[in-house]
Each structure stands twice: as C-alpha cells, then as structure tokens.
Amino acid sequence: MLCSEPPRLPTELIELIIDEVPDLPHASSYSRILTFSAIACVSHLFRQCANKHRFTSVAFQRQPLVTRARLFLDLLQSNIWTDHDGISYHIKNLSLGVAVRRGEGNGLTLHPALVDGTMSSIIREVFRENPTRRTVGNQLILSTHIHQRLSAINANELHGFDWTLLPSEFVGVVQNLCHGSNLTSLHLQWFTNIPNNWLSSSAIKRLRLDQAHFSAEQLVHASAPFPALEILEMCNSCSFIESMSQANNDFDDMKMLDYTIESPRDAYAFTKVVRKAPRLETLRLHIGCKSASAIPVGFINRNTLPTLTSLTMTFSFYHTPYRREQRPISEHAIDILKGDFPPLNHLHIVFENDRTYTPQTASNSVTHCLQLLDPSAMGTLVAMSAPNPLTNLTVQLNVLLRMAQADEFAPGIFEEEGATRLHQFFSVTEALQRTRFQTLVAVKEY
C-alpha cells in the first residue's frame, strides 16, 4: 500500500538508521513502485527530522551483492539526497559503506582484480549523474569494505582502491568536500594514490586511515599537510606517518595519536613525528611481538612528549610456546616502562593474543604476562609517575580461546598463578596505596 501520510516521529529522535532495502533483482515494476514508495516514506522522515533539527546522525548500512548494485544506486540517487529542502545540509554525520562479497552457495568467486573493478564501477555510477550535490555535513567516511565469505580468499590478495581508476568527477566531489568549511573528519579505508590537493584542507581535525597509503613524495612536497589536525588514527598505514616525519610543517594542534609499531623503521618514524607535535596529550600504541624487541628503552620520554597525560600500550603475542632464547613480551613491556616518562595521569597496559589459544599455552602466557605485576615492576611504575602520581592504572589481559575449550581454561588459572602476584601488586609500597588501580582480566571465547 502506498504511503499517503508520513508516520509521526518521536520527539527525541537523535539517530536514524537505514539498515536494509529489499533486494528485488527479478521484481515486477509494481513491486518496485511499492519499494520506492517505502523509500519515499523514509524521505519524508528525513524532511520532517531535518526541518525540526531532531537528528544529526544518519547511518546507511548496506552490503549489496553485485546483483543488488542497481537498486543500491537507485536509492542513493533518489530524492532522499537531492530534494529541494536540502536534507543533506542538516546531516552532520553520514556513514556510507559499500561491500562486495562472494556469492552465497553458488560457487561464484570474485578475483581480487575484479573486486576492485566492481567497486570502481559502483562508485562511478553513484556520482555520475549529479557529482556536485552535497551528501555530508561535517564528516565524510569513504570505505570500500571487502568481505570474504570463504577462507579460500586470502586477505593479503585483496587490493585497495586506486584513485586513478575513478573518473575525475568523483575526485572532484571529494575534493570539494575536503575543502569545505564543514568537513572536520575524514576516514579512508583501502585507498591508495590519494590526490595531493586533498592534503591541504585546513578544516580536517580528525583523520583515520585503515590500510590507506600515501607516497613519500605526496607529503614531502605538500606545503602544509593537514595543518589543523588534532586526532590521527592509523591501522596498517605506516607509510603515512613515515612520510609525515619528513613534512615541512609542525602539527601544533595534534592532541591524540593512535599508531601501530611493526618494525624498527616505524619506531624511528614515530620519534620524528612526535617531535613535530609538542602538544600531544593522548598516545595509543599497538606493539606486536615481532617488533617489541626492536623498540629502544626510553623511546617515550618527557623530553619528546612533555605534555603527555594518557598512554595506552597494547602488546600482542602469538600462541606459539616461547623459545628458550626468546624473551616474553611482558619483559619487553617492563623495559619500555623503565624510560624517563612524562608525568602521566592515565596508563593502560593491554596484553592480548592475536591467535587462538589452547588451555596449556594460555596458562603459560598468563604466567609470562603476570610478570608485569612483579613488585620490582610496580616500583618502576610508581617511580615513573613522579612528580604527579597516577590516578588510573589498568592492566588488562585478553586471552582468546576456542569456545569449546573456554571452560577448561577458566578454573584455577587466575586463582593459583595470579592470586599471589595480584596480592603483591596491591601491597608494594605506601605510595601505591594512594593510587587507584584497576585490573581487568578478560577471556574472549572464539
């Protein structure tokens, strides 16, 4: 039945989520009319909300197969985004995700090269008819999610987005958004060869890169890349920070950095970047077992990070048994904590395994990680916090087990092997008693 009158909205509508549109690859024209009548109702909801300023966030969650791409594009090009009331002007946060998956049960396999080409054609169609329309207020999230349905596809074979494959009008759309005064946050995922003129936006304050790569020449030759950047988050995008270390400008406004150290090269680039961020307050580091030994003692110190108040360090270790000549990851953590730290207020230390454990190897790893709770290590933490004592210290241990083996691991491990060390942890010195500690031990079933 066609929608003659839009439904009434609640008074406190903060977020509107469009989750799914029916897939009608073989539907009749009448069915398509009904489908887009429902979309029209959604459009009325948009208009009613926007005119009364009842919401600021819209999330569109859709994972179309290739056969559903046409309907997906029709929805994006419908009057939801292009009507004369200017709905998009009121939207402050728009998250748009496009996913290409393998066929379900039909044996269809998309070669990585074809996946990339399919994504290019989808986005090319989205922005072909009206490339200048506004679809975002102050946040743009561009992501090409590659979902693998079966283990036969190797994630390492999936290639990211190459902007040279896209039409110039699409690049122009994003360029206009990046240079607009409203856009403050940019999220790039699986993207490469990003145009140089995107780097000069003076409004972007938050940048998140997920496996997005810049060439060294892009940032080196840029006069002032991201001059107003305050928050930088990176996952497997180490080439960007290495290039940033060679940039000509300082990042005086940067307050938070989330970074993964995978090699000595990454650690060296990190030390150069933090020297360009004199007001950095929050630092989140992800350190793998293969790179922990390459991190020099004292690479975090009060000279390079004088304003640092919050530090989170996540140490990942494998499930394989430690060799005799291999130092436990907890010992590397203690070495890092022995540096001349700035006066921290918050310290969060996380140990986690990135593979599935058996109960025996989990027990061995717990023993190694609890070395951080040794009295000498706790004394290091107390001395490190001077002259301002820590107000929040969290030691967290994440253990990933197979679901069938979780019950075999939980009983007795923390009682027998952890109770003694936890007792020492809370009774080291008088200074320690004046500091609030929180110990979290999490068992993740898998």
Short mmCIF file of C-alpha atoms in Angstrom, two decimals:
data_model
loop_
_atom_site.label_atom_id
_atom_site.label_comp_id
_atom_site.label_asym_id
_atom_site.label_seq_id
_atom_site.Cartn_x
_atom_site.Cartn_y
_atom_site.Cartn_z
CA MET A 1 0.00 0.00 0.00
CA LEU A 2 1.30 3.41 -0.93
CA CYS A 3 2.23 5.77 1.84
CA SER A 4 -0.19 8.72 1.76
CA GLU A 5 0.90 10.32 5.02
CA PRO A 6 4.28 10.04 6.69
CA PRO A 7 4.25 8.44 10.14
CA ARG A 8 4.62 10.54 13.23
CA LEU A 9 8.08 10.79 14.73
CA PRO A 10 9.12 10.60 18.37
CA THR A 11 10.13 13.87 19.93
CA GLU A 12 13.65 12.75 20.86
CA LEU A 13 14.92 11.23 17.64
CA ILE A 14 18.71 11.51 17.70
CA GLU A 15 19.86 8.97 15.14
CA LEU A 16 18.15 7.49 12.11
CA ILE A 17 19.48 4.24 10.68
CA ILE A 18 18.52 2.91 7.25
CA ASP A 19 19.52 -0.69 7.59
CA GLU A 20 18.20 -2.60 4.59
CA VAL A 21 16.26 -2.13 1.38
CA PRO A 22 14.56 -5.23 -0.08
CA ASP A 23 16.51 -6.91 -2.85
CA LEU A 24 14.30 -7.15 -5.93
CA PRO A 25 16.51 -8.33 -8.80
CA HIS A 26 13.58 -10.00 -10.60
CA ALA A 27 10.72 -7.95 -9.22
CA SER A 28 7.89 -6.56 -11.29
CA SER A 29 7.53 -2.86 -11.92
CA TYR A 30 4.62 -2.75 -9.44
CA SER A 31 6.82 -4.25 -6.73
CA ARG A 32 9.49 -1.69 -7.47
CA ILE A 33 6.89 1.05 -7.10
CA LEU A 34 6.00 -0.30 -3.67
CA THR A 35 9.65 -0.49 -2.74
CA PHE A 36 10.37 3.08 -3.72
CA SER A 37 7.16 4.20 -2.04
CA ALA A 38 8.72 2.92 1.16
CA ILE A 39 11.85 4.87 0.28
CA ALA A 40 9.68 7.93 -0.23
CA CYS A 41 8.33 7.47 3.29
CA VAL A 42 11.88 7.44 4.54
CA SER A 43 12.45 10.63 2.62
CA HIS A 44 9.50 12.21 4.43
CA LEU A 45 11.08 11.13 7.71
CA PHE A 46 14.29 12.81 6.66
CA ARG A 47 12.48 16.00 5.78
CA GLN A 48 10.46 16.10 8.98
CA CYS A 49 13.51 15.46 11.13
CA ALA A 50 15.72 17.93 9.33
CA ASN A 51 13.22 20.77 9.38
CA LYS A 52 12.81 20.40 13.13
CA HIS A 53 16.51 19.72 13.78
CA ARG A 54 15.66 16.46 15.51
CA PHE A 55 18.66 14.45 14.43
CA THR A 56 22.26 14.98 13.43
CA SER A 57 23.43 11.48 12.54
CA VAL A 58 22.39 9.14 9.76
CA ALA A 59 23.88 5.70 9.19
CA PHE A 60 23.17 3.82 5.98
CA GLN A 61 24.14 0.18 6.37
CA ARG A 62 24.08 -1.84 3.19
CA GLN A 63 26.09 -4.77 1.84
CA PRO A 64 24.89 -5.30 -1.71
CA LEU A 65 25.95 -8.14 -3.92
CA VAL A 66 26.75 -7.26 -7.49
CA THR A 67 23.16 -8.19 -8.46
CA ARG A 68 21.84 -5.67 -5.93
CA ALA A 69 24.06 -2.81 -7.03
CA ARG A 70 21.41 -1.24 -9.30
CA LEU A 71 18.82 -0.92 -6.53
CA PHE A 72 21.50 0.39 -4.20
CA LEU A 73 22.45 3.08 -6.71
CA ASP A 74 18.79 3.98 -7.30
CA LEU A 75 18.38 4.56 -3.59
CA LEU A 76 21.44 6.78 -3.39
CA GLN A 77 20.20 8.84 -6.33
CA SER A 78 16.63 9.11 -5.01
CA ASN A 79 15.11 12.27 -3.59
CA ILE A 80 16.40 11.36 -0.12
CA TRP A 81 19.64 13.11 -1.03
CA THR A 82 18.58 15.53 -3.76
CA ASP A 83 15.23 17.07 -2.80
CA HIS A 84 14.78 20.83 -2.76
CA ASP A 85 14.53 21.06 1.03
CA GLY A 86 18.24 20.49 1.37
CA ILE A 87 18.06 17.50 3.69
CA SER A 88 21.78 16.87 3.40
CA TYR A 89 22.55 20.30 4.80
CA HIS A 90 21.23 19.22 8.20
CA ILE A 91 23.04 15.88 8.30
CA LYS A 92 26.18 16.18 10.39
CA ASN A 93 27.42 12.60 10.22
CA LEU A 94 26.91 10.31 7.26
CA SER A 95 28.49 6.86 7.13
CA LEU A 96 28.28 5.20 3.75
CA GLY A 97 29.54 1.65 3.37
CA VAL A 98 29.65 -0.34 0.15
CA ALA A 99 30.53 -4.02 0.32
CA VAL A 100 31.18 -6.64 -2.31
CA ARG A 101 31.00 -10.24 -1.18
CA ARG A 102 31.31 -13.64 -2.69
CA GLY A 103 28.15 -15.33 -3.86
CA GLU A 104 26.36 -17.41 -1.26
CA GLY A 105 26.27 -21.07 -2.22
CA ASN A 106 26.62 -20.58 -5.96
CA GLY A 107 30.36 -21.11 -6.18
CA LEU A 108 30.92 -17.66 -7.66
CA THR A 109 34.40 -16.37 -6.94
CA LEU A 110 35.40 -12.76 -7.45
CA HIS A 111 39.05 -12.38 -8.30
CA PRO A 112 40.67 -9.53 -6.31
CA ALA A 113 41.22 -7.56 -9.51
CA LEU A 114 37.54 -7.94 -10.39
CA VAL A 115 36.54 -6.88 -6.90
CA ASP A 116 38.48 -3.66 -7.31
CA GLY A 117 36.96 -3.04 -10.71
CA THR A 118 33.44 -3.71 -9.44
CA MET A 119 33.87 -1.22 -6.61
CA SER A 120 35.17 1.37 -9.04
CA SER A 121 32.12 0.96 -11.28
CA ILE A 122 29.72 1.23 -8.33
CA ILE A 123 31.16 4.50 -7.07
CA ARG A 124 31.46 5.79 -10.63
CA GLU A 125 27.71 5.20 -11.08
CA VAL A 126 26.86 6.82 -7.76
CA PHE A 127 28.49 10.12 -8.65
CA ARG A 128 27.91 10.12 -12.41
CA GLU A 129 24.60 11.96 -12.72
CA ASN A 130 24.99 14.71 -10.13
CA PRO A 131 28.59 14.89 -8.94
CA THR A 132 28.24 18.28 -7.24
CA ARG A 133 25.47 17.53 -4.76
CA ARG A 134 26.24 17.66 -1.08
CA THR A 135 25.76 14.42 0.83
CA VAL A 136 27.53 15.14 4.09
CA GLY A 137 27.70 17.80 6.74
CA ASN A 138 30.86 17.68 8.83
CA GLN A 139 32.05 14.09 8.44
CA LEU A 140 32.92 12.01 5.42
CA ILE A 141 33.62 8.30 5.66
CA LEU A 142 34.76 6.68 2.44
CA SER A 143 35.26 2.97 2.81
CA THR A 144 35.44 0.08 0.40
CA HIS A 145 34.86 -2.95 2.58
CA ILE A 146 35.96 -6.21 1.02
CA HIS A 147 34.11 -9.06 2.74
CA GLN A 148 35.41 -12.57 2.26
CA ARG A 149 32.75 -15.22 2.72
CA LEU A 150 35.03 -18.24 2.50
CA SER A 151 38.56 -18.87 3.68
CA ALA A 152 39.67 -19.56 0.10
CA ILE A 153 40.17 -15.85 -0.45
CA ASN A 154 43.43 -14.66 1.04
CA ALA A 155 43.06 -11.26 2.66
CA ASN A 156 46.59 -10.39 1.56
CA GLU A 157 45.48 -10.67 -2.06
CA LEU A 158 42.78 -8.05 -1.74
CA HIS A 159 43.95 -4.77 -3.16
CA GLY A 160 42.71 -1.39 -2.06
CA PHE A 161 41.24 1.42 -4.05
CA ASP A 162 43.37 3.14 -6.66
CA TRP A 163 42.05 6.64 -7.26
CA THR A 164 43.47 6.63 -10.79
CA LEU A 165 40.75 4.10 -11.70
CA LEU A 166 37.97 6.54 -10.80
CA PRO A 167 36.51 9.25 -13.01
CA SER A 168 37.66 12.80 -12.49
CA GLU A 169 34.19 13.95 -11.42
CA PHE A 170 34.31 11.66 -8.37
CA VAL A 171 37.67 13.05 -7.33
CA GLY A 172 36.18 16.50 -7.74
CA VAL A 173 33.29 15.66 -5.40
CA VAL A 174 35.56 14.55 -2.59
CA GLN A 175 37.93 17.42 -3.25
CA ASN A 176 35.10 19.90 -2.79
CA LEU A 177 34.06 18.19 0.43
CA CYS A 178 37.59 18.16 1.78
CA HIS A 179 37.97 21.87 1.06
CA GLY A 180 34.58 22.74 2.52
CA SER A 181 34.37 24.51 5.84
CA ASN A 182 32.00 21.90 7.32
CA LEU A 183 34.10 18.77 6.86
CA THR A 184 36.13 18.10 10.01
CA SER A 185 36.61 14.31 9.97
CA LEU A 186 37.92 12.06 7.20
CA HIS A 187 38.11 8.26 7.20
CA LEU A 188 39.91 6.50 4.34
CA GLN A 189 39.97 2.71 4.09
CA TRP A 190 41.76 0.61 1.48
CA PHE A 191 42.72 3.64 -0.57
CA THR A 192 45.93 4.41 -2.45
CA ASN A 193 47.21 7.16 -4.72
CA ILE A 194 45.22 9.87 -2.95
CA PRO A 195 45.36 13.22 -4.80
CA ASN A 196 47.87 15.69 -3.39
CA ASN A 197 45.43 18.59 -3.25
CA TRP A 198 43.37 16.76 -0.64
CA LEU A 199 46.17 17.22 1.86
CA SER A 200 45.85 20.98 2.16
CA SER A 201 42.42 21.04 3.82
CA SER A 202 42.53 23.42 6.76
CA ALA A 203 39.27 22.14 8.30
CA ILE A 204 40.03 18.44 8.82
CA LYS A 205 40.74 17.83 12.50
CA ARG A 206 40.38 14.06 12.66
CA LEU A 207 41.97 11.67 10.18
CA ARG A 208 41.60 7.89 10.28
CA LEU A 209 43.50 5.66 7.87
CA ASP A 210 42.78 1.94 7.54
CA GLN A 211 45.31 0.39 5.18
CA ALA A 212 45.46 3.64 3.23
CA HIS A 213 48.81 4.58 1.78
CA PHE A 214 50.47 7.79 0.67
CA SER A 215 53.68 8.01 -1.28
CA ALA A 216 56.55 9.82 0.39
CA GLU A 217 56.57 12.45 -2.35
CA GLN A 218 52.96 13.38 -1.64
CA LEU A 219 53.57 14.65 1.87
CA VAL A 220 57.12 15.85 1.40
CA HIS A 221 56.14 18.15 -1.46
CA ALA A 222 52.93 19.30 0.23
CA SER A 223 53.45 22.74 1.72
CA ALA A 224 51.45 22.05 4.90
CA PRO A 225 49.56 18.72 5.00
CA PHE A 226 46.57 18.74 7.37
CA PRO A 227 47.59 21.91 9.24
CA ALA A 228 44.68 21.74 11.72
CA LEU A 229 44.94 18.01 12.50
CA GLU A 230 44.10 17.14 16.13
CA ILE A 231 43.47 13.36 16.06
CA LEU A 232 45.34 10.88 13.90
CA GLU A 233 44.37 7.18 13.91
CA MET A 234 46.17 4.63 11.76
CA CYS A 235 45.89 0.92 11.16
CA ASN A 236 48.39 -0.66 8.77
CA SER A 237 49.12 2.73 7.24
CA CYS A 238 52.67 3.15 8.45
CA SER A 239 53.91 4.71 5.22
CA PHE A 240 51.81 7.75 6.04
CA ILE A 241 53.47 8.52 9.35
CA GLU A 242 56.89 7.88 7.85
CA SER A 243 56.09 10.48 5.22
CA MET A 244 54.67 12.82 7.85
CA SER A 245 58.01 12.73 9.64
CA GLN A 246 59.53 14.35 6.55
CA ALA A 247 56.86 17.04 6.19
CA ASN A 248 57.85 20.68 6.35
CA ASN A 249 55.28 21.80 8.91
CA ASP A 250 54.71 21.07 12.59
CA PHE A 251 51.44 19.68 13.96
CA ASP A 252 50.91 22.12 16.80
CA ASP A 253 47.24 21.19 17.30
CA MET A 254 47.65 17.40 17.39
CA LYS A 255 46.41 16.05 20.72
CA MET A 256 45.87 12.33 20.10
CA LEU A 257 47.85 9.74 18.12
CA ASP A 258 46.87 6.09 17.61
CA TYR A 259 49.73 4.17 16.00
CA THR A 260 50.94 0.63 15.31
CA ILE A 261 54.64 -0.20 15.59
CA GLU A 262 55.52 -3.13 13.38
CA SER A 263 59.24 -2.61 12.79
CA PRO A 264 62.24 -0.52 13.94
CA ARG A 265 61.54 1.70 10.95
CA ASP A 266 58.10 2.51 12.38
CA ALA A 267 59.58 3.31 15.79
CA TYR A 268 62.10 5.68 14.20
CA ALA A 269 59.39 7.46 12.19
CA PHE A 270 57.27 7.73 15.34
CA THR A 271 60.01 9.52 17.29
CA LYS A 272 60.37 12.05 14.47
CA VAL A 273 56.64 12.74 14.24
CA VAL A 274 56.09 13.30 17.97
CA ARG A 275 58.79 15.97 17.88
CA LYS A 276 56.51 17.82 15.47
CA ALA A 277 53.56 17.50 17.90
CA PRO A 278 54.58 19.48 21.00
CA ARG A 279 51.05 19.43 22.49
CA LEU A 280 50.34 15.69 22.22
CA GLU A 281 48.24 14.58 25.22
CA THR A 282 46.98 11.07 24.39
CA LEU A 283 49.03 8.27 22.85
CA ARG A 284 47.80 4.79 21.92
CA LEU A 285 50.43 2.33 20.74
CA HIS A 286 49.92 -1.17 19.36
CA ILE A 287 53.08 -3.25 19.60
CA GLY A 288 53.44 -6.74 18.16
CA CYS A 289 55.67 -9.48 19.49
CA LYS A 290 57.97 -9.25 16.47
CA SER A 291 58.55 -5.53 16.90
CA ALA A 292 58.73 -5.31 20.70
CA SER A 293 62.41 -6.24 20.82
CA ALA A 294 63.24 -3.52 18.30
CA ILE A 295 61.82 -0.71 20.45
CA PRO A 296 64.65 1.02 22.35
CA VAL A 297 64.37 1.62 26.07
CA GLY A 298 63.30 5.18 26.77
CA PHE A 299 61.87 5.96 23.34
CA ILE A 300 58.93 7.53 25.21
CA ASN A 301 60.33 10.24 27.48
CA ARG A 302 59.44 13.59 28.96
CA ASN A 303 61.72 15.46 26.57
CA THR A 304 59.92 14.37 23.39
CA LEU A 305 56.42 14.17 24.95
CA PRO A 306 56.33 16.79 27.71
CA THR A 307 52.53 17.24 27.65
CA LEU A 308 51.58 13.55 27.51
CA THR A 309 49.00 12.64 30.18
CA SER A 310 47.39 9.43 28.86
CA LEU A 311 49.20 6.39 27.48
CA THR A 312 47.71 3.11 26.23
CA MET A 313 50.04 0.33 25.14
CA THR A 314 48.66 -2.87 23.64
CA PHE A 315 51.11 -5.76 23.34
CA SER A 316 50.11 -8.61 21.04
CA PHE A 317 51.74 -12.01 21.31
CA TYR A 318 51.39 -15.27 19.45
CA HIS A 319 50.14 -18.57 20.82
CA THR A 320 53.32 -20.47 19.96
CA PRO A 321 55.40 -21.52 23.00
CA TYR A 322 58.30 -19.27 23.86
CA ARG A 323 61.71 -20.49 22.81
CA ARG A 324 64.40 -20.51 25.43
CA GLU A 325 66.26 -17.62 23.80
CA GLN A 326 63.07 -15.61 23.23
CA ARG A 327 62.13 -13.05 25.88
CA PRO A 328 58.48 -12.91 26.98
CA ILE A 329 56.53 -9.94 25.73
CA SER A 330 55.96 -8.81 29.33
CA GLU A 331 59.70 -8.29 29.82
CA HIS A 332 59.82 -6.03 26.78
CA ALA A 333 56.91 -4.08 28.27
CA ILE A 334 58.80 -3.62 31.53
CA ASP A 335 61.84 -2.35 29.62
CA ILE A 336 59.71 0.23 27.83
CA LEU A 337 58.18 1.35 31.13
CA LYS A 338 61.64 1.99 32.57
CA GLY A 339 62.06 5.07 30.41
CA ASP A 340 62.02 8.65 31.68
CA PHE A 341 58.28 9.02 31.32
CA PRO A 342 56.37 12.30 31.46
CA PRO A 343 54.03 12.73 34.45
CA LEU A 344 51.15 10.52 33.33
CA ASN A 345 47.67 10.56 34.81
CA HIS A 346 46.34 7.52 32.96
CA LEU A 347 48.21 4.37 31.99
CA HIS A 348 46.51 1.43 30.29
CA ILE A 349 48.54 -1.71 29.53
CA VAL A 350 46.91 -4.48 27.50
CA PHE A 351 48.28 -7.92 26.71
CA GLU A 352 46.39 -9.82 24.07
CA ASN A 353 46.98 -12.78 21.83
CA ASP A 354 46.13 -12.44 18.17
CA ARG A 355 45.57 -16.12 17.59
CA THR A 356 43.52 -18.85 19.23
CA TYR A 357 44.95 -20.42 22.36
CA THR A 358 44.82 -23.89 23.77
CA PRO A 359 44.41 -24.06 27.55
CA GLN A 360 48.04 -25.10 28.07
CA THR A 361 49.59 -22.33 26.00
CA ALA A 362 47.18 -19.85 27.57
CA SER A 363 48.36 -20.91 31.01
CA ASN A 364 51.99 -20.39 30.00
CA SER A 365 51.25 -16.96 28.57
CA VAL A 366 49.38 -15.87 31.68
CA THR A 367 52.45 -16.76 33.72
CA HIS A 368 54.67 -14.63 31.50
CA CYS A 369 52.30 -11.66 31.36
CA LEU A 370 51.80 -11.60 35.11
CA GLN A 371 55.48 -10.79 35.42
CA LEU A 372 54.37 -7.21 34.92
CA LEU A 373 52.76 -7.49 38.35
CA ASP A 374 56.12 -8.25 39.94
CA PRO A 375 56.95 -5.88 42.85
CA SER A 376 60.03 -4.53 41.05
CA ALA A 377 57.93 -3.68 38.01
CA MET A 378 55.33 -2.00 40.18
CA GLY A 379 58.07 0.04 41.79
CA THR A 380 59.06 1.16 38.30
CA LEU A 381 55.50 2.34 37.66
CA VAL A 382 55.38 4.27 40.93
CA ALA A 383 58.70 5.97 40.23
CA MET A 384 57.60 6.68 36.67
CA SER A 385 54.55 8.65 37.81
CA ALA A 386 56.54 11.16 39.85
CA PRO A 387 56.03 14.00 40.50
CA ASN A 388 52.31 13.51 39.71
CA PRO A 389 51.01 10.11 40.92
CA LEU A 390 48.97 8.03 38.54
CA THR A 391 45.24 8.37 39.02
CA ASN A 392 44.24 5.45 36.81
CA LEU A 393 46.31 2.38 36.04
CA THR A 394 44.69 -0.50 34.16
CA VAL A 395 46.43 -3.79 33.48
CA GLN A 396 44.32 -5.87 31.12
CA LEU A 397 44.91 -9.39 29.85
CA ASN A 398 42.88 -10.58 26.87
CA VAL A 399 43.00 -14.31 26.21
CA LEU A 400 41.33 -15.71 23.12
CA LEU A 401 40.15 -19.31 23.40
CA ARG A 402 38.18 -21.67 21.29
CA MET A 403 34.66 -21.74 22.61
CA ALA A 404 34.77 -25.46 23.37
CA GLN A 405 37.91 -25.03 25.49
CA ALA A 406 36.93 -21.95 27.46
CA ASP A 407 35.68 -23.96 30.42
CA GLU A 408 38.96 -25.86 30.61
CA PHE A 409 40.94 -22.64 30.98
CA ALA A 410 39.00 -20.50 33.44
CA PRO A 411 39.09 -22.55 36.69
CA GLY A 412 42.22 -22.27 38.77
CA ILE A 413 44.47 -20.35 36.41
CA PHE A 414 43.93 -16.95 37.93
CA GLU A 415 43.37 -18.31 41.44
CA GLU A 416 46.59 -20.29 41.68
CA GLU A 417 49.02 -18.45 39.43
CA GLY A 418 47.57 -14.96 39.65
CA ALA A 419 46.47 -14.62 43.27
CA THR A 420 49.99 -14.36 44.69
CA ARG A 421 51.12 -11.79 42.15
CA LEU A 422 47.93 -9.78 42.49
CA HIS A 423 48.47 -9.70 46.25
CA GLN A 424 51.97 -8.35 45.70
CA PHE A 425 50.54 -5.94 43.16
CA PHE A 426 48.37 -4.21 45.77
CA SER A 427 50.89 -4.20 48.62
CA VAL A 428 54.16 -2.97 47.18
CA THR A 429 54.66 0.43 48.76
CA GLU A 430 52.74 3.02 50.70
CA ALA A 431 52.67 5.27 47.63
CA LEU A 432 50.91 2.57 45.67
CA GLN A 433 48.03 2.52 48.13
CA ARG A 434 47.22 6.11 47.30
CA THR A 435 46.85 5.28 43.62
CA ARG A 436 43.69 3.82 42.19
CA PHE A 437 44.38 0.63 40.25
CA GLN A 438 42.04 -1.40 38.15
CA THR A 439 42.98 -4.84 36.93
CA LEU A 440 40.92 -6.37 34.15
CA VAL A 441 41.30 -9.95 33.01
CA ALA A 442 39.10 -10.85 30.06
CA VAL A 443 38.57 -14.25 28.48
CA LYS A 444 37.24 -13.98 24.96
CA GLU A 445 35.52 -17.04 23.63
CA TYR A 446 36.12 -17.80 19.99
#
